[in-house]
PDB file of C-alpha atoms in Angstrom:
ATOM      1  CA  MET A 260      20.442   3.612 -32.808  1.00  0.00           C
ATOM      2  CA  THR A 261      19.430   3.467 -29.155  1.00  0.00           C
ATOM      3  CA  THR A 262      18.705   0.165 -27.464  1.00  0.00           C
ATOM      4  CA  LEU A 263      16.539   0.062 -24.365  1.00  0.00           C
ATOM      5  CA  VAL A 264      17.322  -2.684 -21.859  1.00  0.00           C
ATOM      6  CA  LEU A 265      14.721  -3.417 -19.213  1.00  0.00           C
ATOM      7  CA  ASP A 266      15.995  -5.162 -16.112  1.00  0.00           C
ATOM      8  CA  HIS A 267      12.760  -4.933 -14.160  1.00  0.00           C
ATOM      9  CA  PRO A 268      10.390  -7.942 -14.483  1.00  0.00           C
ATOM     10  CA  GLU A 269       7.172  -5.905 -14.164  1.00  0.00           C
ATOM     11  CA  LEU A 270       8.282  -3.337 -16.748  1.00  0.00           C
ATOM     12  CA  LEU A 271       9.469  -6.082 -19.061  1.00  0.00           C
ATOM     13  CA  ALA A 272       6.135  -7.918 -18.831  1.00  0.00           C
ATOM     14  CA  ARG A 273       4.128  -4.702 -19.312  1.00  0.00           C
ATOM     15  CA  THR A 274       6.238  -3.716 -22.330  1.00  0.00           C
ATOM     16  CA  ALA A 275       5.788  -7.168 -23.880  1.00  0.00           C
ATOM     17  CA  ILE A 276       2.006  -6.998 -23.417  1.00  0.00           C
ATOM     18  CA  GLU A 277       1.820  -3.495 -24.866  1.00  0.00           C
ATOM     19  CA  ALA A 278       3.990  -4.483 -27.845  1.00  0.00           C
ATOM     20  CA  SER A 279       1.800  -7.529 -28.455  1.00  0.00           C
ATOM     21  CA  MET A 280      -1.334  -5.392 -28.298  1.00  0.00           C
ATOM     22  CA  ALA A 281       0.175  -2.829 -30.655  1.00  0.00           C
ATOM     23  CA  VAL A 282       0.942  -5.536 -33.216  1.00  0.00           C
ATOM     24  CA  LYS A 283      -2.648  -6.813 -32.953  1.00  0.00           C
ATOM     25  CA  GLY A 284      -4.017  -3.258 -33.159  1.00  0.00           C
ATOM     26  CA  GLU A 285      -5.654  -3.429 -29.730  1.00  0.00           C
ATOM     27  CA  ALA A 286      -5.834  -0.547 -27.290  1.00  0.00           C
ATOM     28  CA  SER A 287      -3.878  -0.811 -24.076  1.00  0.00           C
ATOM     29  CA  THR A 288      -5.908  -1.469 -20.939  1.00  0.00           C
ATOM     30  CA  GLU A 289      -3.400   0.515 -18.872  1.00  0.00           C
ATOM     31  CA  THR A 290      -4.536   3.918 -17.782  1.00  0.00           C
ATOM     32  CA  SER A 291      -2.303   6.917 -18.018  1.00  0.00           C
ATOM     33  CA  ILE A 292      -2.325   7.462 -14.270  1.00  0.00           C
ATOM     34  CA  GLY A 293       0.827   6.691 -12.401  1.00  0.00           C
ATOM     35  CA  ARG A 294       1.064   4.988  -9.072  1.00  0.00           C
ATOM     36  CA  PRO A 295       0.848   7.509  -6.212  1.00  0.00           C
ATOM     37  CA  HIS A 296       4.232   8.123  -4.650  1.00  0.00           C
ATOM     38  CA  ARG A 297       3.220   8.581  -1.022  1.00  0.00           C
ATOM     39  CA  LEU A 298       3.521   5.282   0.841  1.00  0.00           C
ATOM     40  CA  ARG A 299       3.413   6.366   4.504  1.00  0.00           C
ATOM     41  CA  PHE A 300       0.479   7.783   6.447  1.00  0.00           C
ATOM     42  CA  HIS A 301       0.306   8.896  10.088  1.00  0.00           C
ATOM     43  CA  TYR A 302      -2.466   8.728  12.684  1.00  0.00           C
ATOM     44  CA  GLY A 303      -3.490  10.723  15.691  1.00  0.00           C
ATOM     45  CA  PHE A 304      -3.306   9.158  19.135  1.00  0.00           C
ATOM     46  CA  ASN A 305      -5.535   6.082  19.476  1.00  0.00           C
ATOM     47  CA  GLN A 306      -7.056   6.539  15.993  1.00  0.00           C
ATOM     48  CA  HIS A 307      -7.556   4.032  13.205  1.00  0.00           C
ATOM     49  CA  ARG A 308      -9.094   6.299  10.554  1.00  0.00           C
ATOM     50  CA  LEU A 309      -7.021   8.552   8.349  1.00  0.00           C
ATOM     51  CA  ASN A 310      -7.961  12.154   7.650  1.00  0.00           C
ATOM     52  CA  ASP A 311      -9.824  12.996   4.423  1.00  0.00           C
ATOM     53  CA  GLU A 312      -6.695  13.964   2.477  1.00  0.00           C
ATOM     54  CA  ASP A 313      -4.953  10.695   3.347  1.00  0.00           C
ATOM     55  CA  GLN A 314      -8.085   8.702   2.489  1.00  0.00           C
ATOM     56  CA  ASP A 315      -8.106  10.378  -0.927  1.00  0.00           C
ATOM     57  CA  LEU A 316      -4.525   9.230  -1.465  1.00  0.00           C
ATOM     58  CA  LEU A 317      -5.502   5.671  -0.515  1.00  0.00           C
ATOM     59  CA  ARG A 318      -8.311   5.899  -3.060  1.00  0.00           C
ATOM     60  CA  GLN A 319      -5.712   6.839  -5.683  1.00  0.00           C
ATOM     61  CA  HIS A 320      -3.684   3.755  -4.733  1.00  0.00           C
ATOM     62  CA  ALA A 321      -6.878   1.659  -5.019  1.00  0.00           C
ATOM     63  CA  HIS A 322      -7.603   3.139  -8.439  1.00  0.00           C
ATOM     64  CA  TRP A 323      -4.085   2.282  -9.577  1.00  0.00           C
ATOM     65  CA  LEU A 324      -4.453  -1.288  -8.262  1.00  0.00           C
ATOM     66  CA  LYS A 325      -7.804  -1.631 -10.014  1.00  0.00           C
ATOM     67  CA  HIS A 326      -6.156  -0.797 -13.333  1.00  0.00           C
ATOM     68  CA  ASN A 327      -3.072  -2.917 -12.659  1.00  0.00           C
ATOM     69  CA  PRO A 328      -4.459  -6.337 -11.690  1.00  0.00           C
ATOM     70  CA  GLY A 329      -1.010  -7.929 -11.542  1.00  0.00           C
ATOM     71  CA  ALA A 330       0.143  -5.610  -8.761  1.00  0.00           C
ATOM     72  CA  CYS A 331       0.100  -6.621  -5.100  1.00  0.00           C
ATOM     73  CA  LEU A 332       0.197  -4.393  -2.030  1.00  0.00           C
ATOM     74  CA  HIS A 333       1.249  -5.197   1.526  1.00  0.00           C
ATOM     75  CA  ILE A 334      -0.269  -2.806   4.083  1.00  0.00           C
ATOM     76  CA  HIS A 335       1.688  -2.553   7.336  1.00  0.00           C
ATOM     77  CA  GLY A 336      -0.043  -1.062  10.379  1.00  0.00           C
ATOM     78  CA  HIS A 337       2.043   0.265  13.275  1.00  0.00           C
ATOM     79  CA  ALA A 338       1.443   1.771  16.715  1.00  0.00           C
ATOM     80  CA  ASP A 339       3.402   3.737  19.281  1.00  0.00           C
ATOM     81  CA  VAL A 340       4.497   2.355  22.663  1.00  0.00           C
ATOM     82  CA  PHE A 341       1.658   3.861  24.709  1.00  0.00           C
ATOM     83  CA  GLY A 342      -0.616   1.225  26.184  1.00  0.00           C
ATOM     84  CA  VAL A 343      -0.525  -2.533  26.520  1.00  0.00           C
ATOM     85  CA  GLY A 344       1.215  -4.540  23.799  1.00  0.00           C
ATOM     86  CA  GLU A 345      -1.900  -6.555  22.913  1.00  0.00           C
ATOM     87  CA  TYR A 346      -3.913  -3.371  22.397  1.00  0.00           C
ATOM     88  CA  ASN A 347      -1.178  -1.855  20.206  1.00  0.00           C
ATOM     89  CA  GLU A 348      -1.152  -5.003  18.069  1.00  0.00           C
ATOM     90  CA  PHE A 349      -4.941  -4.828  17.776  1.00  0.00           C
ATOM     91  CA  LEU A 350      -4.828  -1.122  16.869  1.00  0.00           C
ATOM     92  CA  SER A 351      -2.153  -1.659  14.226  1.00  0.00           C
ATOM     93  CA  ARG A 352      -4.157  -4.523  12.667  1.00  0.00           C
ATOM     94  CA  LEU A 353      -7.262  -2.316  12.751  1.00  0.00           C
ATOM     95  CA  ARG A 354      -5.364   0.445  10.931  1.00  0.00           C
ATOM     96  CA  ALA A 355      -4.209  -1.934   8.218  1.00  0.00           C
ATOM     97  CA  SER A 356      -7.596  -3.615   7.788  1.00  0.00           C
ATOM     98  CA  SER A 357      -9.439  -0.260   7.665  1.00  0.00           C
ATOM     99  CA  ALA A 358      -7.148   0.897   4.863  1.00  0.00           C
ATOM    100  CA  ALA A 359      -7.606  -2.414   3.029  1.00  0.00           C
ATOM    101  CA  LYS A 360     -11.414  -2.205   3.298  1.00  0.00           C
ATOM    102  CA  LEU A 361     -11.404   1.325   1.898  1.00  0.00           C
ATOM    103  CA  MET A 362      -9.214   0.265  -1.014  1.00  0.00           C
ATOM    104  CA  ILE A 363     -11.340  -2.800  -1.783  1.00  0.00           C
ATOM    105  CA  PHE A 364     -14.468  -0.649  -1.649  1.00  0.00           C
ATOM    106  CA  GLU A 365     -12.808   1.665  -4.184  1.00  0.00           C
ATOM    107  CA  GLY A 366     -12.124  -1.164  -6.638  1.00  0.00           C
ATOM    108  CA  ALA A 367      -8.903  -2.906  -5.642  1.00  0.00           C
ATOM    109  CA  ARG A 368      -9.211  -6.676  -5.613  1.00  0.00           C
ATOM    110  CA  GLU A 369      -9.074  -8.500  -2.319  1.00  0.00           C
ATOM    111  CA  ASN A 370      -6.382 -10.863  -3.604  1.00  0.00           C
ATOM    112  CA  GLN A 371      -4.108  -7.881  -4.366  1.00  0.00           C
ATOM    113  CA  ILE A 372      -3.878  -6.791  -0.730  1.00  0.00           C
ATOM    114  CA  LEU A 373      -2.078  -8.315   2.247  1.00  0.00           C
ATOM    115  CA  THR A 374      -2.232  -6.772   5.719  1.00  0.00           C
ATOM    116  CA  SER A 375      -0.005  -6.952   8.789  1.00  0.00           C
ATOM    117  CA  GLY A 376      -0.261  -5.349  12.185  1.00  0.00           C
ATOM    118  CA  TRP A 377       3.070  -4.919  13.933  1.00  0.00           C
ATOM    119  CA  GLY A 378       2.011  -3.099  17.083  1.00  0.00           C
ATOM    120  CA  SER A 379       4.967  -1.144  18.422  1.00  0.00           C
ATOM    121  CA  ALA A 380       7.523  -3.807  17.421  1.00  0.00           C
ATOM    122  CA  ARG A 381       8.903  -1.919  14.384  1.00  0.00           C
ATOM    123  CA  PRO A 382       9.311   1.746  15.255  1.00  0.00           C
ATOM    124  CA  LEU A 383      10.136   4.156  12.449  1.00  0.00           C
ATOM    125  CA  ALA A 384      11.845   6.553  14.822  1.00  0.00           C
ATOM    126  CA  ARG A 385      12.910   6.358  18.433  1.00  0.00           C
ATOM    127  CA  PRO A 386      10.145   4.918  20.628  1.00  0.00           C
ATOM    128  CA  GLU A 387       9.820   8.354  22.248  1.00  0.00           C
ATOM    129  CA  ASP A 388       8.754   9.835  18.876  1.00  0.00           C
ATOM    130  CA  HIS A 389       5.203   8.605  19.304  1.00  0.00           C
ATOM    131  CA  ALA A 390       3.609  10.508  16.404  1.00  0.00           C
ATOM    132  CA  ALA A 391       6.148   9.165  13.891  1.00  0.00           C
ATOM    133  CA  ASN A 392       5.487   5.585  14.981  1.00  0.00           C
ATOM    134  CA  ARG A 393       1.666   5.740  14.650  1.00  0.00           C
ATOM    135  CA  ARG A 394       1.609   4.956  10.967  1.00  0.00           C
ATOM    136  CA  LEU A 395       0.517   2.923   8.000  1.00  0.00           C
ATOM    137  CA  GLU A 396       3.033   1.888   5.353  1.00  0.00           C
ATOM    138  CA  LEU A 397       2.277   0.608   1.867  1.00  0.00           C
ATOM    139  CA  GLU A 398       4.714  -1.786   0.216  1.00  0.00           C
ATOM    140  CA  TYR A 399       4.203  -2.814  -3.393  1.00  0.00           C
ATOM    141  CA  LEU A 400       5.317  -6.353  -4.139  1.00  0.00           C
ATOM    142  CA  ASN A 401       5.989  -8.123  -7.368  1.00  0.00           C
ATOM    143  CA  VAL A 402       3.882 -11.209  -8.018  1.00  0.00           C
ATOM    144  CA  ASP A 403       6.578 -13.713  -6.978  1.00  0.00           C
ATOM    145  CA  MET A 404       7.109 -11.971  -3.631  1.00  0.00           C
ATOM    146  CA  ALA A 405       3.357 -11.895  -2.969  1.00  0.00           C
ATOM    147  CA  ARG A 406       3.020 -15.623  -3.667  1.00  0.00           C
ATOM    148  CA  ALA A 407       5.858 -16.391  -1.249  1.00  0.00           C
ATOM    149  CA  LEU A 408       3.990 -14.633   1.579  1.00  0.00           C
TER     150      LEU A 408
END
């Protein structure tokens, strides 16, 4: 006999709900789609809109959030070191809020999404690697972490 031990709160809760629904004979509300794996997106110089392919991936994330109402997402916008610090902070916030608006338009709930704009304060690579630092990062949070923010 094999025993499955779940040490992940979200998986444990989902399994308990599904088991409860199975006992009651109800269908699961979960869809068979998995969460998209890509969590980092890059921008061109001085841009705040992603290309069509990246926007499609954000739509997939929104679709997953729509069907997983207990999930929370923190969207981090970043900029390179070109320009004045205040403008880079504005641009990074604009990147994060644009992504959030697209995802809400596609069905994600507003209370599932947090946004932050970091300007050039948190480079991914060396500051000289400008293209790598112009980015958007998605971070999925469990419910307790989201409430703490």
